Short mmCIF file of C-alpha atoms and ligand atoms in Angstrom, two decimals:
data_model
loop_
_atom_site.label_atom_id
_atom_site.label_comp_id
_atom_site.label_asym_id
_atom_site.label_seq_id
_atom_site.Cartn_x
_atom_site.Cartn_y
_atom_site.Cartn_z
CA UNK E 168 100.63 -53.11 39.85
CA UNK E 169 101.34 -54.54 43.28
CA UNK E 170 100.29 -58.13 43.77
CA UNK E 171 97.60 -57.19 46.31
CA UNK E 172 95.91 -54.89 43.78
CA UNK E 173 95.41 -57.58 41.20
CA UNK E 174 91.93 -58.99 40.84
CA UNK E 175 93.50 -62.41 40.74
CA UNK E 176 95.99 -62.14 43.60
CA UNK E 177 94.22 -64.58 45.91
CA UNK E 178 93.54 -67.32 43.36
CA UNK E 179 94.68 -70.68 44.74
CA UNK E 180 96.64 -73.01 42.47
CA UNK E 181 94.42 -75.85 41.21
CA UNK E 182 95.75 -79.40 41.32
CA UNK E 183 96.63 -80.99 37.95
CA UNK E 184 93.84 -82.96 36.26
CA UNK E 185 94.01 -86.57 37.52
CA UNK E 186 94.07 -87.94 33.94
CA UNK E 187 95.14 -85.20 31.52
CA UNK E 188 97.69 -84.00 34.11
CA UNK E 189 99.38 -87.41 33.74
CA UNK E 190 99.84 -86.66 30.03
CA UNK E 191 101.40 -83.28 30.90
CA UNK E 192 103.85 -85.01 33.26
CA UNK E 193 104.56 -87.66 30.59
CA UNK E 194 105.26 -84.99 27.95
CA UNK E 195 107.73 -83.29 30.30
CA UNK E 196 109.63 -86.54 31.00
CA UNK E 197 112.93 -86.94 29.11
CA UNK E 198 113.21 -90.72 29.65
CA UNK E 199 113.51 -92.17 26.10
CA UNK E 200 111.74 -95.37 27.21
CA UNK E 201 108.71 -93.56 28.66
CA UNK E 202 105.22 -94.98 28.05
CA UNK E 203 101.92 -93.19 28.64
CA UNK E 204 99.33 -95.64 30.00
CA UNK E 205 97.39 -92.80 31.62
CA UNK E 206 94.87 -91.19 29.30
CA UNK E 207 92.31 -93.39 27.52
CA UNK E 208 93.49 -93.09 23.94
CA UNK E 209 93.79 -96.01 21.53
CA UNK E 210 97.18 -96.51 19.89
CA UNK E 211 97.95 -98.94 17.09
CA UNK E 212 100.66 -101.61 17.09
CA UNK E 213 103.28 -98.95 16.25
CA UNK E 214 102.21 -96.65 19.09
CA UNK E 215 100.44 -94.16 16.83
CA UNK E 216 97.04 -92.64 17.52
CA UNK E 217 95.59 -93.54 14.13
CA UNK E 218 93.53 -91.48 11.74
CA UNK E 219 91.20 -94.29 10.62
CA UNK E 220 91.17 -95.07 6.89
CA UNK E 221 87.40 -94.62 6.81
CA UNK E 222 87.79 -91.23 8.50
CA UNK E 223 90.49 -90.14 6.05
CA UNK E 224 88.26 -91.10 3.11
CA UNK E 225 85.21 -89.32 4.57
CA UNK E 226 87.34 -86.22 5.20
CA UNK E 227 88.48 -86.20 1.57
CA UNK E 228 84.91 -86.44 0.34
CA UNK E 229 83.78 -83.74 2.73
CA UNK E 230 86.64 -81.43 1.78
CA UNK E 231 85.65 -81.68 -1.87
CA UNK E 232 81.96 -81.02 -1.27
CA UNK E 233 81.76 -78.56 1.65
CA UNK E 234 80.43 -75.31 0.26
CA UNK E 235 79.58 -73.24 3.32
CA UNK E 236 80.84 -72.38 6.76
CA UNK E 237 77.44 -71.31 8.07
CA UNK E 238 76.44 -72.14 11.65
CA UNK E 239 75.05 -75.59 12.33
CA UNK E 240 71.66 -75.75 14.06
CA UNK E 241 71.85 -75.45 17.88
CA UNK E 242 71.28 -79.20 18.21
CA UNK E 243 73.62 -80.08 15.36
CA UNK E 244 73.49 -81.88 12.04
CA UNK E 245 70.22 -83.75 11.36
CA UNK E 246 71.97 -86.69 9.61
CA UNK E 247 74.34 -87.04 12.55
CA UNK E 248 71.50 -87.02 15.06
CA UNK E 249 69.72 -89.79 13.15
CA UNK E 250 72.97 -91.75 12.92
CA UNK E 251 73.46 -91.52 16.69
CA UNK E 252 69.94 -92.76 17.34
CA UNK E 253 70.47 -95.73 15.01
CA UNK E 254 73.65 -96.68 16.83
CA UNK E 255 71.90 -96.45 20.18
CA UNK E 256 68.61 -98.17 19.42
CA UNK E 257 69.01 -99.96 16.08
CA UNK E 258 67.07 -98.89 13.02
CA UNK E 259 63.50 -99.68 14.02
CA UNK E 260 63.11 -99.35 17.77
CA UNK E 261 59.66 -98.29 18.97
CA UNK E 262 61.00 -95.29 20.92
CA UNK E 263 62.57 -93.88 17.74
CA UNK E 264 59.57 -94.65 15.55
CA UNK E 265 57.29 -93.11 18.17
CA UNK E 266 59.22 -89.82 18.03
CA UNK E 267 60.13 -90.13 21.72
CA UNK E 268 63.86 -89.68 21.29
CA UNK E 269 65.66 -86.33 21.29
CA UNK E 270 69.31 -86.15 20.27
CA UNK E 271 71.61 -83.15 20.13
CA UNK E 272 75.14 -83.10 18.74
CA UNK E 273 77.48 -81.81 21.46
CA UNK E 274 81.18 -81.38 22.18
CA UNK E 275 82.40 -84.88 22.98
CA UNK E 276 81.15 -87.26 25.64
CA UNK E 277 81.96 -84.72 28.34
CA UNK E 278 79.73 -82.25 26.51
CA UNK E 279 76.97 -84.86 26.53
CA UNK E 280 77.36 -85.35 30.26
CA UNK E 281 77.39 -81.63 30.99
CA UNK E 282 74.47 -80.70 28.73
CA UNK E 283 72.50 -83.64 30.15
CA UNK E 284 73.39 -82.54 33.68
CA UNK E 285 72.43 -78.90 33.02
CA UNK E 286 69.15 -80.06 31.47
CA UNK E 287 68.35 -82.28 34.47
CA UNK E 288 69.23 -79.50 36.89
CA UNK E 289 66.44 -77.47 35.31
CA UNK E 290 63.85 -80.19 34.79
CA UNK E 291 64.42 -83.10 37.23
CA UNK E 292 62.78 -82.73 40.67
CA UNK E 293 64.63 -80.09 42.73
CA UNK E 294 65.50 -82.70 45.37
CA UNK E 295 67.26 -85.06 42.89
CA UNK E 296 70.86 -85.86 43.70
CA UNK E 297 73.39 -87.69 41.54
CA UNK E 298 74.88 -91.10 42.32
CA UNK E 299 78.13 -92.30 40.70
CA UNK E 300 79.66 -95.77 40.77
CA UNK E 301 82.50 -96.31 43.21
CA UNK E 302 84.95 -95.90 41.55
CA UNK E 303 84.17 -93.95 38.41
CA UNK E 304 85.82 -91.75 35.76
CA UNK E 305 87.56 -88.93 37.63
CA UNK E 306 85.72 -86.18 35.74
CA UNK E 307 82.17 -87.38 36.45
CA UNK E 308 82.01 -85.78 39.88
CA UNK E 309 83.40 -82.48 38.60
CA UNK E 310 80.88 -82.34 35.75
CA UNK E 311 77.82 -82.97 37.92
CA UNK E 312 79.02 -80.71 40.73
CA UNK E 313 79.65 -77.94 38.21
CA UNK E 314 76.03 -78.34 37.09
CA UNK E 315 74.99 -77.75 40.71
CA UNK E 316 74.21 -81.28 41.88
CA UNK E 317 75.07 -82.92 45.16
CA UNK E 318 77.05 -86.01 44.15
CA UNK E 319 77.03 -89.34 46.02
CA UNK E 320 78.33 -92.84 45.28
CA UNK E 321 76.87 -96.32 44.93
CA UNK E 322 78.67 -99.63 45.47
CA UNK E 323 80.05 -101.13 42.25
CA UNK E 324 83.48 -102.74 42.35
CA UNK E 325 84.65 -105.46 44.70
CA UNK E 326 88.44 -105.22 45.16
CA UNK E 327 88.52 -108.70 46.72
CA UNK E 328 87.13 -110.53 43.70
CA UNK E 329 88.18 -107.79 41.23
CA UNK E 330 84.65 -108.12 39.89
CA UNK E 331 81.25 -106.53 40.22
CA UNK E 332 79.73 -106.11 43.70
CA UNK E 333 76.28 -106.65 42.22
CA UNK E 334 74.49 -107.46 45.48
CA UNK E 335 75.85 -104.31 47.09
CA UNK E 336 75.06 -102.29 43.99
CA UNK E 337 71.42 -103.43 44.13
CA UNK E 338 71.26 -102.61 47.85
CA UNK E 339 72.64 -99.10 47.12
CA UNK E 340 70.03 -98.56 44.41
CA UNK E 341 67.21 -99.71 46.67
CA UNK E 342 68.33 -97.31 49.40
CA UNK E 343 68.36 -94.24 47.12
CA UNK E 344 65.65 -91.58 47.43
CA UNK E 345 63.08 -91.59 44.60
CA UNK E 346 64.07 -89.54 41.53
CA UNK E 347 67.78 -89.95 42.17
CA UNK E 348 69.90 -89.62 39.03
CA UNK E 349 72.14 -92.68 38.61
CA UNK E 350 75.12 -92.47 36.30
CA UNK E 351 75.73 -95.87 34.68
CA UNK E 352 78.57 -96.90 32.37
CA UNK E 353 76.72 -98.63 29.53
CA UNK E 354 79.79 -100.75 28.66
CA UNK E 355 83.56 -100.84 29.26
CA UNK E 356 83.33 -99.37 32.76
CA UNK E 357 85.95 -96.68 33.27
CA UNK E 358 88.20 -97.26 35.23
CA UNK E 359 87.59 -100.90 36.19
CA UNK E 360 86.73 -102.64 32.91
CA UNK E 361 84.09 -104.57 34.90
CA UNK E 362 80.60 -104.58 33.33
CA UNK E 363 77.14 -105.91 34.17
CA UNK E 364 75.90 -108.90 32.17
CA UNK E 365 72.61 -108.94 30.28
CA UNK E 366 70.64 -110.52 33.14
CA UNK E 367 71.97 -107.96 35.61
CA UNK E 368 70.98 -105.06 33.34
CA UNK E 369 67.48 -106.54 33.07
CA UNK E 370 67.28 -106.77 36.84
CA UNK E 371 68.36 -103.14 37.09
CA UNK E 372 65.56 -101.93 34.83
CA UNK E 373 63.04 -103.47 37.26
CA UNK E 374 64.66 -101.74 40.23
CA UNK E 375 64.81 -98.39 38.42
CA UNK E 376 61.12 -98.64 37.66
CA UNK E 377 60.13 -99.65 41.20
CA UNK E 378 62.31 -97.01 42.81
CA UNK E 379 61.52 -94.33 40.21
CA UNK E 380 65.22 -93.70 39.56
CA UNK E 381 66.56 -91.71 36.59
CA UNK E 382 69.19 -93.55 34.52
CA UNK E 383 71.94 -91.45 32.95
CA UNK E 384 73.95 -93.74 30.68
CA UNK E 385 77.49 -92.84 29.71
CA UNK E 386 78.35 -94.62 26.44
CA UNK E 387 81.89 -93.63 25.51
CA UNK E 388 83.17 -96.98 24.22
CA UNK E 389 80.43 -98.43 22.02
CA UNK E 390 82.09 -101.14 19.91
CA UNK E 391 85.05 -101.70 22.24
CA UNK E 392 83.57 -104.50 24.37
CA UNK E 393 81.80 -106.92 22.03
CA UNK E 394 80.38 -104.96 19.11
CA UNK E 395 78.09 -102.06 18.24
CA UNK E 396 74.79 -103.78 18.99
CA UNK E 397 75.92 -105.86 21.96
CA UNK E 398 77.44 -102.78 23.61
CA UNK E 399 74.13 -100.92 23.35
CA UNK E 400 72.37 -103.63 25.36
CA UNK E 401 71.90 -101.48 28.48
CA UNK E 402 70.50 -98.54 26.49
CA UNK E 403 68.01 -100.79 24.72
CA UNK E 404 67.04 -102.60 27.94
CA UNK E 405 66.01 -99.32 29.58
CA UNK E 406 64.25 -98.21 26.38
CA UNK E 407 62.38 -101.54 26.14
CA UNK E 408 61.31 -101.12 29.75
CA UNK E 409 59.83 -97.72 28.92
CA UNK E 410 62.04 -95.85 31.39
CA UNK E 411 62.85 -92.21 30.53
CA UNK E 412 66.61 -91.64 30.48
CA UNK E 413 69.53 -89.51 29.42
CA UNK E 414 72.40 -90.92 27.35
CA UNK E 415 75.76 -89.36 26.59
CA UNK E 416 77.56 -90.75 23.51
CA UNK E 417 81.18 -90.18 22.60
CA UNK E 418 82.82 -90.96 19.26
CA UNK E 419 86.30 -89.92 20.36
CA UNK E 420 87.38 -93.53 20.76
CA UNK E 421 85.27 -95.45 18.28
CA UNK E 422 86.23 -93.14 15.39
CA UNK E 423 89.61 -92.10 16.85
CA UNK E 424 88.40 -88.49 16.58
CA UNK E 425 89.52 -87.30 20.00
CA UNK E 426 90.35 -83.71 19.10
CA UNK E 427 87.26 -83.18 16.96
CA UNK E 428 85.00 -83.40 20.04
CA UNK E 429 82.21 -85.47 18.53
CA UNK E 430 79.52 -86.47 20.99
CA UNK E 431 75.80 -86.43 21.60
CA UNK E 432 73.24 -86.15 24.34
CA UNK E 433 70.05 -88.15 23.92
CA UNK E 434 66.85 -88.00 25.94
CA UNK E 435 64.27 -90.77 25.83
CA UNK E 436 60.91 -89.25 26.69
CA UNK E 437 57.41 -90.75 27.08
CA UNK E 438 55.89 -89.50 23.82
CA UNK E 439 56.37 -87.23 20.82
CA UNK E 440 54.77 -84.22 22.46
CA UNK E 441 57.08 -84.47 25.46
CA UNK E 442 60.00 -84.89 23.05
CA UNK E 443 59.09 -81.68 21.24
CA UNK E 444 59.07 -79.68 24.48
CA UNK E 445 62.27 -81.36 25.71
CA UNK E 446 64.01 -80.50 22.43
CA UNK E 447 63.10 -76.83 22.78
CA UNK E 448 64.52 -76.72 26.31
CA UNK E 449 67.65 -78.74 25.50
CA UNK E 450 68.39 -76.23 22.76
CA UNK E 451 68.14 -73.39 25.27
CA UNK E 452 70.60 -75.17 27.54
CA UNK E 453 73.05 -75.52 24.65
CA UNK E 454 72.53 -72.00 23.32
CA UNK E 455 73.42 -70.48 26.69
CA UNK E 456 76.52 -72.68 26.97
CA UNK E 457 78.32 -72.60 23.60
CA UNK E 458 75.57 -71.63 21.15
CA UNK E 459 75.95 -74.42 18.58
CA UNK E 460 78.39 -77.24 17.87
CA UNK E 461 81.39 -77.40 15.56
CA UNK E 462 81.00 -79.10 12.22
CA UNK E 463 83.92 -81.17 11.02
CA UNK E 464 83.87 -84.28 13.20
CA UNK E 465 80.11 -84.67 13.03
CA UNK E 466 80.13 -84.36 9.22
CA UNK E 467 82.71 -87.13 9.05
CA UNK E 468 80.78 -89.40 11.42
CA UNK E 469 77.49 -88.73 9.62
CA UNK E 470 79.09 -89.53 6.26
CA UNK E 471 80.56 -92.78 7.54
CA UNK E 472 77.33 -93.87 9.20
CA UNK E 473 75.20 -93.19 6.13
CA UNK E 474 77.48 -94.47 3.33
CA UNK E 475 77.39 -98.28 3.08
CA UNK E 476 81.00 -98.63 1.91
CA UNK E 477 82.44 -96.25 4.52
CA UNK E 478 80.34 -97.79 7.24
CA UNK E 479 81.64 -101.27 6.42
CA UNK E 480 85.24 -100.02 6.40
CA UNK E 481 84.76 -98.29 9.76
CA UNK E 482 83.20 -101.33 11.42
CA UNK E 483 86.17 -103.35 10.24
CA UNK E 484 88.61 -100.88 11.78
CA UNK E 485 86.61 -100.75 15.01
CA UNK E 486 86.83 -104.55 15.14
CA UNK E 487 90.59 -104.36 14.58
CA UNK E 488 90.99 -101.97 17.51
CA UNK E 489 88.87 -104.18 19.76
CA UNK E 490 90.79 -107.33 18.80
CA UNK E 491 94.17 -105.67 19.26
CA UNK E 492 93.31 -104.60 22.79
CA UNK E 493 92.24 -108.15 23.60
CA UNK E 494 95.56 -109.48 22.27
CA UNK E 495 97.43 -106.98 24.44
CA UNK E 496 95.47 -108.11 27.50
CA UNK E 497 96.48 -111.71 26.87
CA UNK E 498 100.11 -110.84 26.17
CA UNK E 499 100.33 -108.64 29.26
CA UNK E 500 99.06 -111.46 31.47
CA UNK E 501 101.32 -114.06 29.81
CA UNK E 502 104.43 -111.93 30.08
CA UNK E 503 103.90 -111.13 33.76
CA UNK E 504 103.30 -114.81 34.49
CA UNK E 505 106.46 -115.75 32.56
CA UNK E 506 108.45 -113.20 34.58
CA UNK E 507 107.04 -114.79 37.74
CA UNK E 508 105.67 -111.46 38.92
CA UNK E 509 104.74 -111.51 42.59
CA UNK E 510 101.04 -111.18 41.74
CA UNK E 511 98.48 -112.90 39.54
CA UNK E 512 97.20 -110.61 36.78
CA UNK E 513 94.91 -113.08 35.02
CA UNK E 514 91.90 -110.86 35.89
CA UNK E 515 93.12 -108.38 33.25
CA UNK E 516 91.88 -110.76 30.56
CA UNK E 517 88.32 -110.63 31.88
CA UNK E 518 88.08 -106.83 31.92
CA UNK E 519 86.59 -105.06 28.93
CA UNK E 520 87.34 -101.88 27.04
CA UNK E 521 90.44 -99.75 27.03
CA UNK E 522 91.38 -99.94 30.67
CA UNK E 523 92.64 -102.28 33.28
CA UNK E 524 92.17 -101.50 36.93
CA UNK E 525 95.50 -103.03 37.79
CA UNK E 526 95.29 -103.00 41.58
CA UNK E 527 98.74 -101.36 41.69
CA UNK E 528 98.95 -99.21 44.81
CA UNK E 529 99.92 -95.52 44.73
CA UNK E 530 103.54 -95.99 45.90
CA UNK E 531 104.04 -98.52 43.08
CA UNK E 532 102.33 -96.22 40.58
CA UNK E 533 104.74 -93.48 41.66
CA UNK E 534 107.78 -95.73 41.34
CA UNK E 535 106.68 -96.75 37.85
CA UNK E 536 106.63 -93.07 36.94
CA UNK E 537 109.83 -91.86 38.56
CA UNK E 538 112.05 -94.91 38.03
CA UNK E 539 110.74 -96.23 34.72
CA UNK E 540 108.86 -93.42 32.98
CA UNK E 541 105.68 -95.52 32.90
CA UNK E 542 102.66 -93.35 33.51
CA UNK E 543 99.42 -94.80 34.86
CA UNK E 544 96.60 -92.97 36.66
CA UNK E 545 96.99 -92.68 40.48
CA UNK E 546 94.10 -95.14 40.96
CA UNK E 547 96.22 -97.81 39.23
CA UNK E 548 94.16 -97.60 36.02
CA UNK E 549 96.26 -98.53 32.97
CA UNK E 550 95.31 -97.94 29.37
CA UNK E 551 95.76 -101.36 27.76
CA UNK E 552 95.01 -99.74 24.39
CA UNK E 553 98.42 -98.01 24.58
CA UNK E 554 100.34 -101.29 24.92
CA UNK E 555 102.04 -102.87 21.92
CA UNK E 556 104.52 -105.61 21.12
CA UNK E 557 107.33 -103.03 21.23
CA UNK E 558 106.65 -101.72 24.75
CA UNK E 559 105.11 -104.70 26.57
CA UNK E 560 108.40 -106.23 27.66
CA UNK E 561 109.50 -102.97 29.20
CA UNK E 562 106.10 -102.41 30.85
CA UNK E 563 105.88 -105.90 32.34
CA UNK E 564 109.57 -105.91 33.42
CA UNK E 565 109.00 -102.63 35.23
CA UNK E 566 105.80 -103.81 36.91
CA UNK E 567 107.50 -107.03 38.03
CA UNK E 568 110.27 -104.89 39.55
CA UNK E 569 107.97 -102.55 41.51
CA UNK E 570 106.14 -105.57 42.90
C1 LMR Q 216 90.03 -91.13 29.96
O1 LMR Q 216 89.29 -91.56 30.84
O2 LMR Q 216 91.26 -91.23 30.00
C2 LMR Q 216 89.44 -90.48 28.75
O3 LMR Q 216 88.05 -90.48 28.84
C3 LMR Q 216 90.01 -89.14 28.47
C4 LMR Q 216 89.60 -88.10 29.46
O4 LMR Q 216 89.09 -87.06 29.02
O5 LMR Q 216 89.79 -88.29 30.67
#
């Protein structure tokens, strides 16, 4: 076949993924000292992506008791769905008791975003556009554009103070058309690590109500900022305020179950009747996308969430991961200060979650890659959760050199 005859002859080459493409480049690098601070994946003190002890134990129990490979329901395992709602709202929130909450098990946090986006494309007002924080996770725009939305940005991060531009954020929200869909990072903002405080979230709920905005909360790091309940503050604030919303949950990080694709999409509706109709439509969205979810990861999560002993063990491990990241933040800052790096990095200690928005400019990011085999995202985002006592000297030496 000549090239011109091929159906695919005119296909343009797509650019590498801004985050997962960094992992591909890292894998191809032969530098023995290389470090991948690109993708958001937690590594333990020895640089391993752990299988949590609680997960291992739940898997054993599940392996011994699984007796069928039948399809799961379109919206997933019932015990898992209840577990997700408990994590989001606590065990006795009025929205759950009132039957207003709809949860479907989906393929990871990205699946939650996409199913939520597809659902909103069908049922939000036709004029609704999506607003993302500036900056945001690189894939957010792609997900919402793929669902057919026009995507805009709202002010969020102030590079001068390396903190939240709250005044500008509020002004952006007030200037949005009614029924705009606003993607919010419920905690551990990706990529900046800069979050709203409780008072600011409360203020936001008032603005959302006045402006009739639609909150879409992305909760991919519950338990990585302060703890399971504290990190659900934003979700509960909107629920307390009686504002309908969409939430995407991911358990990739909190259970270290990245490849099992365990996530959920949750809708908070006005009443049980609305919830029933929303469930029926959400299931149609899922059915026409991938039919029904895979089983393993959700079974493991459901088992851990419902068994007191496993749950306690998991919460302990989650706390260990959170504490280790905090120690790495402190060590990173101390080491750069001790090396008299030409920049103050003390802000890294104030950021939350897996990432640090380092402020390193693209030419420096590129030098880190080519000269030192240290891979960070082009935006300067570094995964602090991949630092350990064995690689921190090399990382901080290299950063001090490119500065
Ligand atoms: C990240 O931001 O690095 C993670 O959420 C992984 C991903 O899929 O991009």
